[in-house]
């Protein structure tokens, strides 16, 4: 794909001026944050119309990230399932090994255009932290990353990567010591100095303009995929499948297909160990509308409206909220939200590794698992496109120590 194609407009109908997708999204923040968010909103509005910003972004996507990522027909896996044809959008092949680099470079460029010196963020699996530390190194910005202590232990190699890249990793030991607590800590630190720092959110969550901005940067995935799939097969995929943590890789694939009513779309949430409180992170499936981290969305919450503890074996999926656009797409029924549990994800992790020689991230393995179920019920001429959001190298020790190798 040419750079010209990547430069085409990244403006969509939603959200509205205030950042709402139907009743979801918006900006529920303390008054002191309002002018800061307004500044970011205006800066981003200028960036997305600035030819030099768009050509910088396209340049880094092509020459640094390695875009476009290929679409791969997983023939062996499809054959084994005996049904529909599975295709993978290979975001795992991006520099740093996942889709997150797409929005991190975008956010870092916005910070740069705003004259900020430091990026600040939370991270779950460490993937956002690594991608952001990478973008910071690339663009000459400082970088502070807040990470729950549980995740620091579980994702040790990513901690080392961030430190090698020159970022400061700050462990967070409050609450469940995972992603949600890291967000709180990072937000507090950001409030301490909004003049020289820019918050770079790791998914399509948070107050306006973040869900829109991150979505726009990720939408390159669906734009490429549509063109690649057409070139390859002459048509569109019948199904799209992607895993949902906050929802950035999913909306990145879905956005360009939302108007194509013939394409059925599935977002896959982690069912974890069970549907008991604290054993899953199936927000859209089991949550109710609420407010978290400055925006309205489906939320796993207690009777007081406070976020409930969440769990998934995939650190990148354990968030009690979810992107406002996904909340809206659930209510309008344009996207189907389904679940996959830990064991199904582990099975898919090994099947894809052994059938296709591709070790998926545990997050992505949720999408693969659902696509496998779907494929086995479909005729052979139907197609499913999965967003393979990341590679599984970060998960190999955890998987083998916890689940062992299959017989
Ligand atoms: C972070 C992460 C996810 C989940 O985040 P989304 O915003 O829902 O995409 C999924 N896959 C990988 C590989 C990740 O690193």
mmCIF file of C-alpha atoms and ligand atoms in Angstrom:
data_model
loop_
_atom_site.group_PDB
_atom_site.id
_atom_site.type_symbol
_atom_site.label_atom_id
_atom_site.label_comp_id
_atom_site.label_asym_id
_atom_site.label_seq_id
_atom_site.Cartn_x
_atom_site.Cartn_y
_atom_site.Cartn_z
ATOM 1 C CA UNK A 1 0.000 0.000 0.000
ATOM 2 C CA UNK A 2 1.281 3.452 -0.827
ATOM 3 C CA UNK A 3 1.866 6.194 1.695
ATOM 4 C CA UNK A 4 -0.796 8.218 -0.055
ATOM 5 C CA UNK A 5 -3.381 5.704 1.055
ATOM 6 C CA UNK A 6 -2.286 5.900 4.645
ATOM 7 C CA UNK A 7 -2.562 9.677 4.520
ATOM 8 C CA UNK A 8 -6.237 9.741 3.587
ATOM 9 C CA UNK A 9 -8.587 11.336 6.068
ATOM 10 C CA UNK A 10 -8.916 9.845 9.533
ATOM 11 C CA UNK A 11 -12.191 11.550 10.350
ATOM 12 C CA UNK A 12 -15.350 9.629 11.174
ATOM 13 C CA UNK A 13 -18.916 10.528 12.093
ATOM 14 C CA UNK A 14 -18.687 9.628 15.765
ATOM 15 C CA UNK A 15 -18.152 10.815 18.461
ATOM 16 C CA UNK A 16 -19.962 14.162 18.694
ATOM 17 C CA UNK A 17 -18.214 17.407 19.703
ATOM 18 C CA UNK A 18 -18.338 16.474 23.389
ATOM 19 C CA UNK A 19 -16.923 13.035 22.736
ATOM 20 C CA UNK A 20 -20.150 11.063 23.049
ATOM 21 C CA UNK A 21 -20.977 7.825 21.291
ATOM 22 C CA UNK A 22 -24.692 7.793 22.110
ATOM 23 C CA UNK A 23 -24.810 7.980 25.921
ATOM 24 C CA UNK A 24 -21.205 6.736 26.317
ATOM 25 C CA UNK A 25 -17.856 8.478 26.394
ATOM 26 C CA UNK A 26 -17.807 12.183 27.179
ATOM 27 C CA UNK A 27 -15.538 13.694 29.765
ATOM 28 C CA UNK A 28 -16.253 13.260 33.486
ATOM 29 C CA UNK A 29 -13.206 14.882 35.039
ATOM 30 C CA UNK A 30 -12.333 17.319 37.839
ATOM 31 C CA UNK A 31 -12.680 20.974 36.687
ATOM 32 C CA UNK A 32 -8.897 21.489 36.711
ATOM 33 C CA UNK A 33 -8.512 18.837 34.018
ATOM 34 C CA UNK A 34 -11.062 20.357 31.659
ATOM 35 C CA UNK A 35 -8.772 23.000 30.115
ATOM 36 C CA UNK A 36 -6.020 20.399 29.753
ATOM 37 C CA UNK A 37 -8.285 18.047 27.813
ATOM 38 C CA UNK A 38 -9.549 20.937 25.747
ATOM 39 C CA UNK A 39 -5.967 21.777 24.822
ATOM 40 C CA UNK A 40 -5.346 18.165 23.727
ATOM 41 C CA UNK A 41 -8.648 18.071 21.816
ATOM 42 C CA UNK A 42 -7.788 21.227 19.915
ATOM 43 C CA UNK A 43 -4.205 20.166 19.270
ATOM 44 C CA UNK A 44 -5.368 16.825 17.911
ATOM 45 C CA UNK A 45 -8.063 18.460 15.757
ATOM 46 C CA UNK A 46 -5.301 20.571 14.201
ATOM 47 C CA UNK A 47 -2.934 17.581 13.809
ATOM 48 C CA UNK A 48 -5.433 15.393 11.992
ATOM 49 C CA UNK A 49 -5.844 18.104 9.331
ATOM 50 C CA UNK A 50 -2.166 19.011 9.170
ATOM 51 C CA UNK A 51 -0.519 17.466 6.089
ATOM 52 C CA UNK A 52 2.896 17.450 7.765
ATOM 53 C CA UNK A 53 1.526 15.623 10.832
ATOM 54 C CA UNK A 54 -0.210 13.065 8.615
ATOM 55 C CA UNK A 55 2.855 12.533 6.470
ATOM 56 C CA UNK A 56 5.075 12.146 9.575
ATOM 57 C CA UNK A 57 2.629 9.548 10.881
ATOM 58 C CA UNK A 58 2.503 7.726 7.545
ATOM 59 C CA UNK A 59 6.290 7.829 7.336
ATOM 60 C CA UNK A 60 6.758 6.140 10.722
ATOM 61 C CA UNK A 61 4.009 3.586 10.011
ATOM 62 C CA UNK A 62 5.720 2.537 6.807
ATOM 63 C CA UNK A 63 9.399 2.814 7.585
ATOM 64 C CA UNK A 64 9.518 2.228 11.346
ATOM 65 C CA UNK A 65 6.542 0.034 12.306
ATOM 66 C CA UNK A 66 6.712 -1.959 9.080
ATOM 67 C CA UNK A 67 3.195 -1.285 7.808
ATOM 68 C CA UNK A 68 1.183 -2.526 6.099
ATOM 69 C CA UNK A 69 1.154 -5.697 8.170
ATOM 70 C CA UNK A 70 0.294 -8.725 6.030
ATOM 71 C CA UNK A 71 -2.925 -10.693 5.940
ATOM 72 C CA UNK A 72 -2.186 -14.389 6.209
ATOM 73 C CA UNK A 73 -4.543 -17.200 5.219
ATOM 74 C CA UNK A 74 -4.232 -19.780 8.009
ATOM 75 C CA UNK A 75 -4.842 -22.710 5.654
ATOM 76 C CA UNK A 76 -3.654 -25.489 7.930
ATOM 77 C CA UNK A 77 -5.769 -24.315 10.832
ATOM 78 C CA UNK A 78 -8.800 -23.845 8.551
ATOM 79 C CA UNK A 79 -8.304 -27.320 7.120
ATOM 80 C CA UNK A 80 -8.096 -28.868 10.574
ATOM 81 C CA UNK A 81 -11.327 -27.158 11.648
ATOM 82 C CA UNK A 82 -13.013 -28.291 8.440
ATOM 83 C CA UNK A 83 -15.161 -25.168 8.076
ATOM 84 C CA UNK A 84 -14.697 -21.478 7.238
ATOM 85 C CA UNK A 85 -11.402 -19.953 6.148
ATOM 86 C CA UNK A 86 -9.413 -18.132 8.815
ATOM 87 C CA UNK A 87 -7.285 -15.105 7.911
ATOM 88 C CA UNK A 88 -4.984 -13.254 10.289
ATOM 89 C CA UNK A 89 -4.194 -9.536 10.207
ATOM 90 C CA UNK A 90 -0.628 -9.807 11.448
ATOM 91 C CA UNK A 91 -0.294 -6.951 13.927
ATOM 92 C CA UNK A 92 2.063 -9.277 15.814
ATOM 93 C CA UNK A 93 4.652 -8.526 13.122
ATOM 94 C CA UNK A 94 4.774 -4.801 13.904
ATOM 95 C CA UNK A 95 7.916 -3.405 15.499
ATOM 96 C CA UNK A 96 7.528 -4.136 19.260
ATOM 97 C CA UNK A 97 5.215 -7.055 18.484
ATOM 98 C CA UNK A 98 1.699 -5.691 18.817
ATOM 99 C CA UNK A 99 -0.863 -3.185 17.543
ATOM 100 C CA UNK A 100 -0.184 -0.675 20.321
ATOM 101 C CA UNK A 101 2.720 0.950 18.489
ATOM 102 C CA UNK A 102 0.138 2.364 16.026
ATOM 103 C CA UNK A 103 -1.463 4.656 18.609
ATOM 104 C CA UNK A 104 1.698 5.250 20.636
ATOM 105 C CA UNK A 105 3.496 6.823 17.709
ATOM 106 C CA UNK A 106 0.356 8.862 17.028
ATOM 107 C CA UNK A 107 0.067 10.069 20.621
ATOM 108 C CA UNK A 108 3.793 10.786 20.878
ATOM 109 C CA UNK A 109 3.614 12.826 17.670
ATOM 110 C CA UNK A 110 0.691 14.833 19.048
ATOM 111 C CA UNK A 111 2.731 15.492 22.222
ATOM 112 C CA UNK A 112 5.664 16.576 20.099
ATOM 113 C CA UNK A 113 3.480 18.925 18.040
ATOM 114 C CA UNK A 114 2.179 20.375 21.339
ATOM 115 C CA UNK A 115 5.724 21.005 22.545
ATOM 116 C CA UNK A 116 5.518 18.576 25.499
ATOM 117 C CA UNK A 117 8.690 17.017 26.930
ATOM 118 C CA UNK A 118 7.413 13.933 28.689
ATOM 119 C CA UNK A 119 4.947 11.130 28.058
ATOM 120 C CA UNK A 120 3.216 9.561 31.003
ATOM 121 C CA UNK A 121 1.125 6.385 30.985
ATOM 122 C CA UNK A 122 -0.103 3.272 32.702
ATOM 123 C CA UNK A 123 0.495 -0.228 31.404
ATOM 124 C CA UNK A 124 -1.084 -3.652 32.003
ATOM 125 C CA UNK A 125 0.785 -6.396 30.191
ATOM 126 C CA UNK A 126 3.607 -3.949 29.620
ATOM 127 C CA UNK A 127 2.796 -3.817 25.915
ATOM 128 C CA UNK A 128 1.542 -0.230 26.006
ATOM 129 C CA UNK A 129 4.522 0.743 28.151
ATOM 130 C CA UNK A 130 6.999 -0.824 25.740
ATOM 131 C CA UNK A 131 5.288 0.680 22.713
ATOM 132 C CA UNK A 132 5.173 4.108 24.353
ATOM 133 C CA UNK A 133 8.766 3.916 25.596
ATOM 134 C CA UNK A 134 9.701 3.029 22.023
ATOM 135 C CA UNK A 135 7.811 5.989 20.566
ATOM 136 C CA UNK A 136 9.347 8.249 23.231
ATOM 137 C CA UNK A 137 12.865 7.091 22.347
ATOM 138 C CA UNK A 138 12.110 7.530 18.653
ATOM 139 C CA UNK A 139 10.839 11.082 19.063
ATOM 140 C CA UNK A 140 13.210 12.228 21.816
ATOM 141 C CA UNK A 141 10.652 12.473 24.648
ATOM 142 C CA UNK A 142 11.006 11.420 28.301
ATOM 143 C CA UNK A 143 8.701 8.650 29.473
ATOM 144 C CA UNK A 144 7.261 7.594 32.882
ATOM 145 C CA UNK A 145 5.327 4.319 32.998
ATOM 146 C CA UNK A 146 3.106 3.236 35.923
ATOM 147 C CA UNK A 147 2.580 -0.507 36.272
ATOM 148 C CA UNK A 148 0.783 -2.679 38.869
ATOM 149 C CA UNK A 149 3.200 -4.768 40.947
ATOM 150 C CA UNK A 150 1.469 -8.001 39.947
ATOM 151 C CA UNK A 151 2.044 -7.151 36.302
ATOM 152 C CA UNK A 152 5.632 -6.047 36.980
ATOM 153 C CA UNK A 153 6.341 -9.595 38.195
ATOM 154 C CA UNK A 154 4.326 -11.361 35.507
ATOM 155 C CA UNK A 155 5.688 -9.336 32.607
ATOM 156 C CA UNK A 156 9.283 -8.895 33.754
ATOM 157 C CA UNK A 157 10.861 -8.883 30.257
ATOM 158 C CA UNK A 158 8.699 -5.923 29.279
ATOM 159 C CA UNK A 159 9.888 -4.015 32.362
ATOM 160 C CA UNK A 160 13.476 -4.559 31.278
ATOM 161 C CA UNK A 161 12.631 -3.509 27.721
ATOM 162 C CA UNK A 162 11.119 -0.223 28.919
ATOM 163 C CA UNK A 163 14.169 0.491 31.072
ATOM 164 C CA UNK A 164 16.565 -0.268 28.226
ATOM 165 C CA UNK A 165 14.556 2.136 26.074
ATOM 166 C CA UNK A 166 15.184 4.856 28.653
ATOM 167 C CA UNK A 167 11.752 4.972 30.322
ATOM 168 C CA UNK A 168 11.196 5.095 34.092
ATOM 169 C CA UNK A 169 9.011 2.211 35.337
ATOM 170 C CA UNK A 170 7.093 3.013 38.533
ATOM 171 C CA UNK A 171 5.530 -0.027 40.304
ATOM 172 C CA UNK A 172 2.063 0.540 41.828
ATOM 173 C CA UNK A 173 1.291 -1.423 45.011
ATOM 174 C CA UNK A 174 -2.245 -0.261 45.798
ATOM 175 C CA UNK A 175 -5.550 -2.131 45.285
ATOM 176 C CA UNK A 176 -5.311 -5.251 43.137
ATOM 177 C CA UNK A 177 -1.893 -4.045 41.916
ATOM 178 C CA UNK A 178 -2.983 -4.365 38.285
ATOM 179 C CA UNK A 179 -4.023 -2.146 35.382
ATOM 180 C CA UNK A 180 -6.855 -0.196 37.022
ATOM 181 C CA UNK A 181 -4.637 0.876 39.915
ATOM 182 C CA UNK A 182 -1.838 1.822 37.542
ATOM 183 C CA UNK A 183 -4.271 4.119 35.696
ATOM 184 C CA UNK A 184 -5.183 5.861 38.966
ATOM 185 C CA UNK A 185 -1.536 6.383 39.919
ATOM 186 C CA UNK A 186 -0.523 7.630 36.485
ATOM 187 C CA UNK A 187 -3.443 10.069 36.416
ATOM 188 C CA UNK A 188 -2.406 11.548 39.764
ATOM 189 C CA UNK A 189 1.148 12.001 38.555
ATOM 190 C CA UNK A 190 -0.123 13.657 35.397
ATOM 191 C CA UNK A 191 -2.225 16.114 37.412
ATOM 192 C CA UNK A 192 0.981 17.155 39.182
ATOM 193 C CA UNK A 193 2.272 18.754 35.962
ATOM 194 C CA UNK A 194 0.105 19.055 32.871
ATOM 195 C CA UNK A 195 2.325 21.793 31.434
ATOM 196 C CA UNK A 196 5.275 19.718 30.249
ATOM 197 C CA UNK A 197 3.708 16.239 30.380
ATOM 198 C CA UNK A 198 1.226 14.551 28.087
ATOM 199 C CA UNK A 199 -0.838 11.549 29.152
ATOM 200 C CA UNK A 200 -0.836 8.819 26.543
ATOM 201 C CA UNK A 201 -3.709 6.426 27.162
ATOM 202 C CA UNK A 202 -3.141 2.815 26.116
ATOM 203 C CA UNK A 203 -6.525 2.027 24.621
ATOM 204 C CA UNK A 204 -9.785 3.558 23.367
ATOM 205 C CA UNK A 205 -10.740 4.589 26.910
ATOM 206 C CA UNK A 206 -10.499 7.662 29.161
ATOM 207 C CA UNK A 207 -12.066 11.090 28.659
ATOM 208 C CA UNK A 208 -12.548 12.714 25.265
ATOM 209 C CA UNK A 209 -10.536 13.011 22.999
ATOM 210 C CA UNK A 210 -8.641 9.787 23.838
ATOM 211 C CA UNK A 211 -11.186 7.176 22.672
ATOM 212 C CA UNK A 212 -11.463 9.010 19.348
ATOM 213 C CA UNK A 213 -7.761 9.753 18.963
ATOM 214 C CA UNK A 214 -6.609 6.210 19.742
ATOM 215 C CA UNK A 215 -9.373 4.791 17.492
ATOM 216 C CA UNK A 216 -8.272 7.034 14.630
ATOM 217 C CA UNK A 217 -4.644 5.938 14.958
ATOM 218 C CA UNK A 218 -5.654 2.256 15.079
ATOM 219 C CA UNK A 219 -8.049 2.555 12.147
ATOM 220 C CA UNK A 220 -5.093 2.088 9.821
ATOM 221 C CA UNK A 221 -5.486 -1.646 10.591
ATOM 222 C CA UNK A 222 -8.990 -1.901 9.127
ATOM 223 C CA UNK A 223 -8.182 0.411 6.216
ATOM 224 C CA UNK A 224 -5.288 -1.793 5.181
ATOM 225 C CA UNK A 225 -7.202 -4.995 5.855
ATOM 226 C CA UNK A 226 -10.122 -3.990 3.662
ATOM 227 C CA UNK A 227 -7.897 -3.210 0.709
ATOM 228 C CA UNK A 228 -5.707 -6.286 1.232
ATOM 229 C CA UNK A 229 -8.675 -8.596 1.578
ATOM 230 C CA UNK A 230 -10.284 -7.232 -1.584
ATOM 231 C CA UNK A 231 -7.045 -7.660 -3.526
ATOM 232 C CA UNK A 232 -6.718 -11.185 -2.211
ATOM 233 C CA UNK A 233 -10.274 -12.497 -2.560
ATOM 234 C CA UNK A 234 -12.225 -9.892 -4.515
ATOM 235 C CA UNK A 235 -14.603 -9.255 -1.628
ATOM 236 C CA UNK A 236 -14.928 -8.543 2.061
ATOM 237 C CA UNK A 237 -14.507 -11.034 4.899
ATOM 238 C CA UNK A 238 -17.821 -12.471 6.160
ATOM 239 C CA UNK A 239 -16.742 -12.140 9.789
ATOM 240 C CA UNK A 240 -14.356 -10.014 11.812
ATOM 241 C CA UNK A 241 -13.084 -11.178 15.192
ATOM 242 C CA UNK A 242 -10.915 -9.310 17.712
ATOM 243 C CA UNK A 243 -10.274 -9.475 21.449
ATOM 244 C CA UNK A 244 -11.454 -6.681 23.747
ATOM 245 C CA UNK A 245 -9.495 -5.257 26.650
ATOM 246 C CA UNK A 246 -10.196 -1.541 26.357
ATOM 247 C CA UNK A 247 -11.032 -2.230 22.730
ATOM 248 C CA UNK A 248 -8.346 -0.481 20.640
ATOM 249 C CA UNK A 249 -7.216 -3.349 18.418
ATOM 250 C CA UNK A 250 -10.842 -4.352 17.919
ATOM 251 C CA UNK A 251 -12.120 -0.911 16.924
ATOM 252 C CA UNK A 252 -9.011 -0.471 14.772
ATOM 253 C CA UNK A 253 -10.137 -3.423 12.684
ATOM 254 C CA UNK A 254 -13.898 -2.806 12.924
ATOM 255 C CA UNK A 255 -14.188 0.926 12.188
ATOM 256 C CA UNK A 256 -13.800 0.743 8.414
ATOM 257 C CA UNK A 257 -16.328 -2.107 8.184
ATOM 258 C CA UNK A 258 -19.102 -0.686 10.362
ATOM 259 C CA UNK A 259 -21.070 0.522 7.327
ATOM 260 C CA UNK A 260 -20.669 -2.833 5.556
ATOM 261 C CA UNK A 261 -23.757 -4.492 6.990
ATOM 262 C CA UNK A 262 -22.956 -7.824 5.325
ATOM 263 C CA UNK A 263 -19.899 -8.206 7.559
ATOM 264 C CA UNK A 264 -20.700 -9.822 10.934
ATOM 265 C CA UNK A 265 -18.491 -8.484 13.701
ATOM 266 C CA UNK A 266 -17.465 -10.182 16.949
ATOM 267 C CA UNK A 267 -15.637 -8.697 19.925
ATOM 268 C CA UNK A 268 -14.271 -11.297 22.348
ATOM 269 C CA UNK A 269 -14.067 -10.632 26.085
ATOM 270 C CA UNK A 270 -12.179 -12.726 28.653
ATOM 271 C CA UNK A 271 -14.418 -15.060 30.704
ATOM 272 C CA UNK A 272 -11.348 -15.911 32.825
ATOM 273 C CA UNK A 273 -11.876 -18.716 35.350
ATOM 274 C CA UNK A 274 -15.621 -18.246 35.884
ATOM 275 C CA UNK A 275 -18.369 -15.619 35.828
ATOM 276 C CA UNK A 276 -17.987 -14.999 39.581
ATOM 277 C CA UNK A 277 -16.949 -11.476 40.572
ATOM 278 C CA UNK A 278 -13.178 -11.091 40.330
ATOM 279 C CA UNK A 279 -12.659 -14.126 38.093
ATOM 280 C CA UNK A 280 -13.299 -12.547 34.674
ATOM 281 C CA UNK A 281 -13.243 -9.218 32.808
ATOM 282 C CA UNK A 282 -16.330 -9.651 30.596
ATOM 283 C CA UNK A 283 -17.400 -6.018 30.856
ATOM 284 C CA UNK A 284 -19.853 -5.761 27.956
ATOM 285 C CA UNK A 285 -21.315 -9.176 28.711
ATOM 286 C CA UNK A 286 -21.905 -8.711 32.445
ATOM 287 C CA UNK A 287 -21.428 -5.014 33.210
ATOM 288 C CA UNK A 288 -23.884 -2.134 33.433
ATOM 289 C CA UNK A 289 -23.472 1.474 32.288
ATOM 290 C CA UNK A 290 -21.374 3.563 34.676
ATOM 291 C CA UNK A 291 -18.431 5.946 34.839
ATOM 292 C CA UNK A 292 -14.740 5.069 35.248
ATOM 293 C CA UNK A 293 -11.556 7.045 34.624
ATOM 294 C CA UNK A 294 -13.406 10.055 33.269
ATOM 295 C CA UNK A 295 -15.778 8.459 30.748
ATOM 296 C CA UNK A 296 -19.102 6.611 30.573
ATOM 297 C CA UNK A 297 -19.191 2.997 29.411
ATOM 298 C CA UNK A 298 -20.285 -0.490 30.379
ATOM 299 C CA UNK A 299 -18.613 -1.174 33.701
ATOM 300 C CA UNK A 300 -18.193 -4.134 36.034
ATOM 301 C CA UNK A 301 -19.347 -2.384 39.186
ATOM 302 C CA UNK A 302 -20.645 -3.013 42.696
ATOM 303 C CA UNK A 303 -23.853 -1.548 44.161
ATOM 304 C CA UNK A 304 -22.061 1.762 44.849
ATOM 305 C CA UNK A 305 -20.933 2.077 41.229
ATOM 306 C CA UNK A 306 -17.307 1.348 42.134
ATOM 307 C CA UNK A 307 -15.320 -0.822 39.712
ATOM 308 C CA UNK A 308 -15.176 -4.502 40.678
ATOM 309 C CA UNK A 309 -11.963 -6.517 40.700
ATOM 310 C CA UNK A 310 -11.281 -8.206 37.380
ATOM 311 C CA UNK A 311 -9.103 -11.051 36.198
ATOM 312 C CA UNK A 312 -7.865 -12.577 32.964
ATOM 313 C CA UNK A 313 -4.816 -14.697 32.309
ATOM 314 C CA UNK A 314 -4.112 -12.095 29.618
ATOM 315 C CA UNK A 315 -2.902 -8.974 31.478
ATOM 316 C CA UNK A 316 -3.894 -6.732 28.589
ATOM 317 C CA UNK A 317 -7.565 -7.694 28.931
ATOM 318 C CA UNK A 318 -8.160 -7.216 32.671
ATOM 319 C CA UNK A 319 -9.914 -3.852 32.760
ATOM 320 C CA UNK A 320 -13.355 -3.336 34.405
ATOM 321 C CA UNK A 321 -14.413 -0.681 31.853
ATOM 322 C CA UNK A 322 -14.422 -0.741 28.056
ATOM 323 C CA UNK A 323 -14.269 1.748 25.217
ATOM 324 C CA UNK A 324 -17.354 3.977 24.867
ATOM 325 C CA UNK A 325 -17.698 3.185 21.180
ATOM 326 C CA UNK A 326 -17.912 -0.537 21.952
ATOM 327 C CA UNK A 327 -20.555 0.234 24.576
ATOM 328 C CA UNK A 328 -22.528 2.027 21.884
ATOM 329 C CA UNK A 329 -21.971 -0.722 19.304
ATOM 330 C CA UNK A 330 -23.291 -3.259 21.802
ATOM 331 C CA UNK A 331 -26.516 -1.299 22.377
ATOM 332 C CA UNK A 332 -27.036 -0.765 18.644
ATOM 333 C CA UNK A 333 -26.263 -4.478 18.085
ATOM 334 C CA UNK A 334 -23.851 -3.684 15.225
ATOM 335 C CA UNK A 335 -21.188 -5.737 17.004
ATOM 336 C CA UNK A 336 -21.735 -9.012 18.882
ATOM 337 C CA UNK A 337 -19.811 -9.317 22.125
ATOM 338 C CA UNK A 338 -18.973 -12.852 23.231
ATOM 339 C CA UNK A 339 -16.615 -14.516 25.712
ATOM 340 C CA UNK A 340 -13.772 -17.030 25.778
ATOM 341 C CA UNK A 341 -12.381 -18.471 29.015
ATOM 342 C CA UNK A 342 -8.771 -19.049 30.087
ATOM 343 C CA UNK A 343 -8.669 -22.706 29.071
ATOM 344 C CA UNK A 344 -10.109 -22.039 25.615
ATOM 345 C CA UNK A 345 -7.542 -19.273 25.116
ATOM 346 C CA UNK A 346 -4.691 -21.587 26.157
ATOM 347 C CA UNK A 347 -5.926 -24.303 23.782
ATOM 348 C CA UNK A 348 -6.048 -21.792 20.909
ATOM 349 C CA UNK A 349 -2.585 -20.491 21.887
ATOM 350 C CA UNK A 350 -1.134 -23.969 21.326
ATOM 351 C CA UNK A 351 -3.224 -24.818 18.267
ATOM 352 C CA UNK A 352 -2.104 -21.685 16.392
ATOM 353 C CA UNK A 353 1.503 -22.214 17.508
ATOM 354 C CA UNK A 354 1.570 -25.823 16.338
ATOM 355 C CA UNK A 355 -0.638 -25.615 13.220
ATOM 356 C CA UNK A 356 0.723 -22.377 11.788
ATOM 357 C CA UNK A 357 4.011 -21.681 13.586
ATOM 358 C CA UNK A 358 2.611 -18.463 15.015
ATOM 359 C CA UNK A 359 2.724 -17.961 18.805
ATOM 360 C CA UNK A 360 -0.077 -15.491 19.594
ATOM 361 C CA UNK A 361 -0.287 -13.135 22.567
ATOM 362 C CA UNK A 362 -2.677 -14.547 25.190
ATOM 363 C CA UNK A 363 -4.933 -11.570 24.466
ATOM 364 C CA UNK A 364 -5.070 -12.430 20.762
ATOM 365 C CA UNK A 365 -5.549 -16.121 21.615
ATOM 366 C CA UNK A 366 -9.048 -15.181 22.850
ATOM 367 C CA UNK A 367 -9.920 -13.963 19.347
ATOM 368 C CA UNK A 368 -8.351 -17.049 17.783
ATOM 369 C CA UNK A 369 -10.354 -19.323 20.107
ATOM 370 C CA UNK A 370 -13.646 -17.698 19.185
ATOM 371 C CA UNK A 371 -12.816 -17.698 15.478
ATOM 372 C CA UNK A 372 -12.029 -21.426 15.723
ATOM 373 C CA UNK A 373 -15.476 -22.114 17.202
ATOM 374 C CA UNK A 374 -17.099 -19.977 14.541
ATOM 375 C CA UNK A 375 -15.122 -21.506 11.662
ATOM 376 C CA UNK A 376 -16.054 -25.045 12.590
ATOM 377 C CA UNK A 377 -19.747 -24.177 12.172
ATOM 378 C CA UNK A 378 -19.330 -22.443 8.785
ATOM 379 C CA UNK A 379 -19.224 -23.739 5.204
ATOM 380 C CA UNK A 380 -15.775 -23.778 3.577
ATOM 381 C CA UNK A 381 -16.417 -20.742 1.389
ATOM 382 C CA UNK A 382 -16.983 -18.379 4.313
ATOM 383 C CA UNK A 383 -14.146 -16.271 5.659
ATOM 384 C CA UNK A 384 -13.173 -14.928 9.064
ATOM 385 C CA UNK A 385 -10.603 -12.186 9.550
ATOM 386 C CA UNK A 386 -8.975 -12.076 12.995
ATOM 387 C CA UNK A 387 -6.983 -9.149 14.282
ATOM 388 C CA UNK A 388 -3.930 -10.999 15.604
ATOM 389 C CA UNK A 389 -3.133 -8.126 17.944
ATOM 390 C CA UNK A 390 0.252 -9.313 19.211
ATOM 391 C CA UNK A 391 2.890 -12.016 19.446
ATOM 392 C CA UNK A 392 3.113 -14.350 22.406
ATOM 393 C CA UNK A 393 6.800 -14.205 23.271
ATOM 394 C CA UNK A 394 5.971 -12.189 26.399
ATOM 395 C CA UNK A 395 3.674 -15.001 27.603
ATOM 396 C CA UNK A 396 5.675 -18.160 26.980
ATOM 397 C CA UNK A 397 7.168 -18.617 30.472
ATOM 398 C CA UNK A 398 3.837 -17.949 32.157
ATOM 399 C CA UNK A 399 1.964 -20.377 29.900
ATOM 400 C CA UNK A 400 4.407 -23.245 30.229
ATOM 401 C CA UNK A 401 4.881 -22.794 33.992
ATOM 402 C CA UNK A 402 1.132 -22.537 34.645
ATOM 403 C CA UNK A 403 -0.365 -24.910 32.082
ATOM 404 C CA UNK A 404 2.574 -27.028 30.919
ATOM 405 C CA UNK A 405 3.102 -28.241 27.371
ATOM 406 C CA UNK A 406 0.288 -30.145 25.660
ATOM 407 C CA UNK A 407 0.754 -33.905 25.164
HETATM 408 C C1 LIG B 1 -3.051 -4.481 25.178
HETATM 409 C C2 LIG B 1 -3.337 -5.587 24.287
HETATM 410 C C3 LIG B 1 -4.652 -5.957 23.978
HETATM 411 C C4 LIG B 1 -5.844 -5.327 24.616
HETATM 412 O O1 LIG B 1 -6.004 -3.965 24.372
HETATM 413 P P1 LIG B 1 -7.093 -3.406 23.389
HETATM 414 O O2 LIG B 1 -7.074 -1.951 23.628
HETATM 415 O O3 LIG B 1 -8.395 -4.042 23.755
HETATM 416 O O4 LIG B 1 -6.674 -3.782 22.024
HETATM 417 C C5 LIG B 1 -4.844 -6.973 23.069
HETATM 418 N N1 LIG B 1 -3.810 -7.615 22.502
HETATM 419 C C6 LIG B 1 -2.532 -7.301 22.777
HETATM 420 C C7 LIG B 1 -1.445 -8.063 22.123
HETATM 421 C C8 LIG B 1 -2.258 -6.282 23.680
HETATM 422 O O5 LIG B 1 -0.986 -5.973 23.952
#
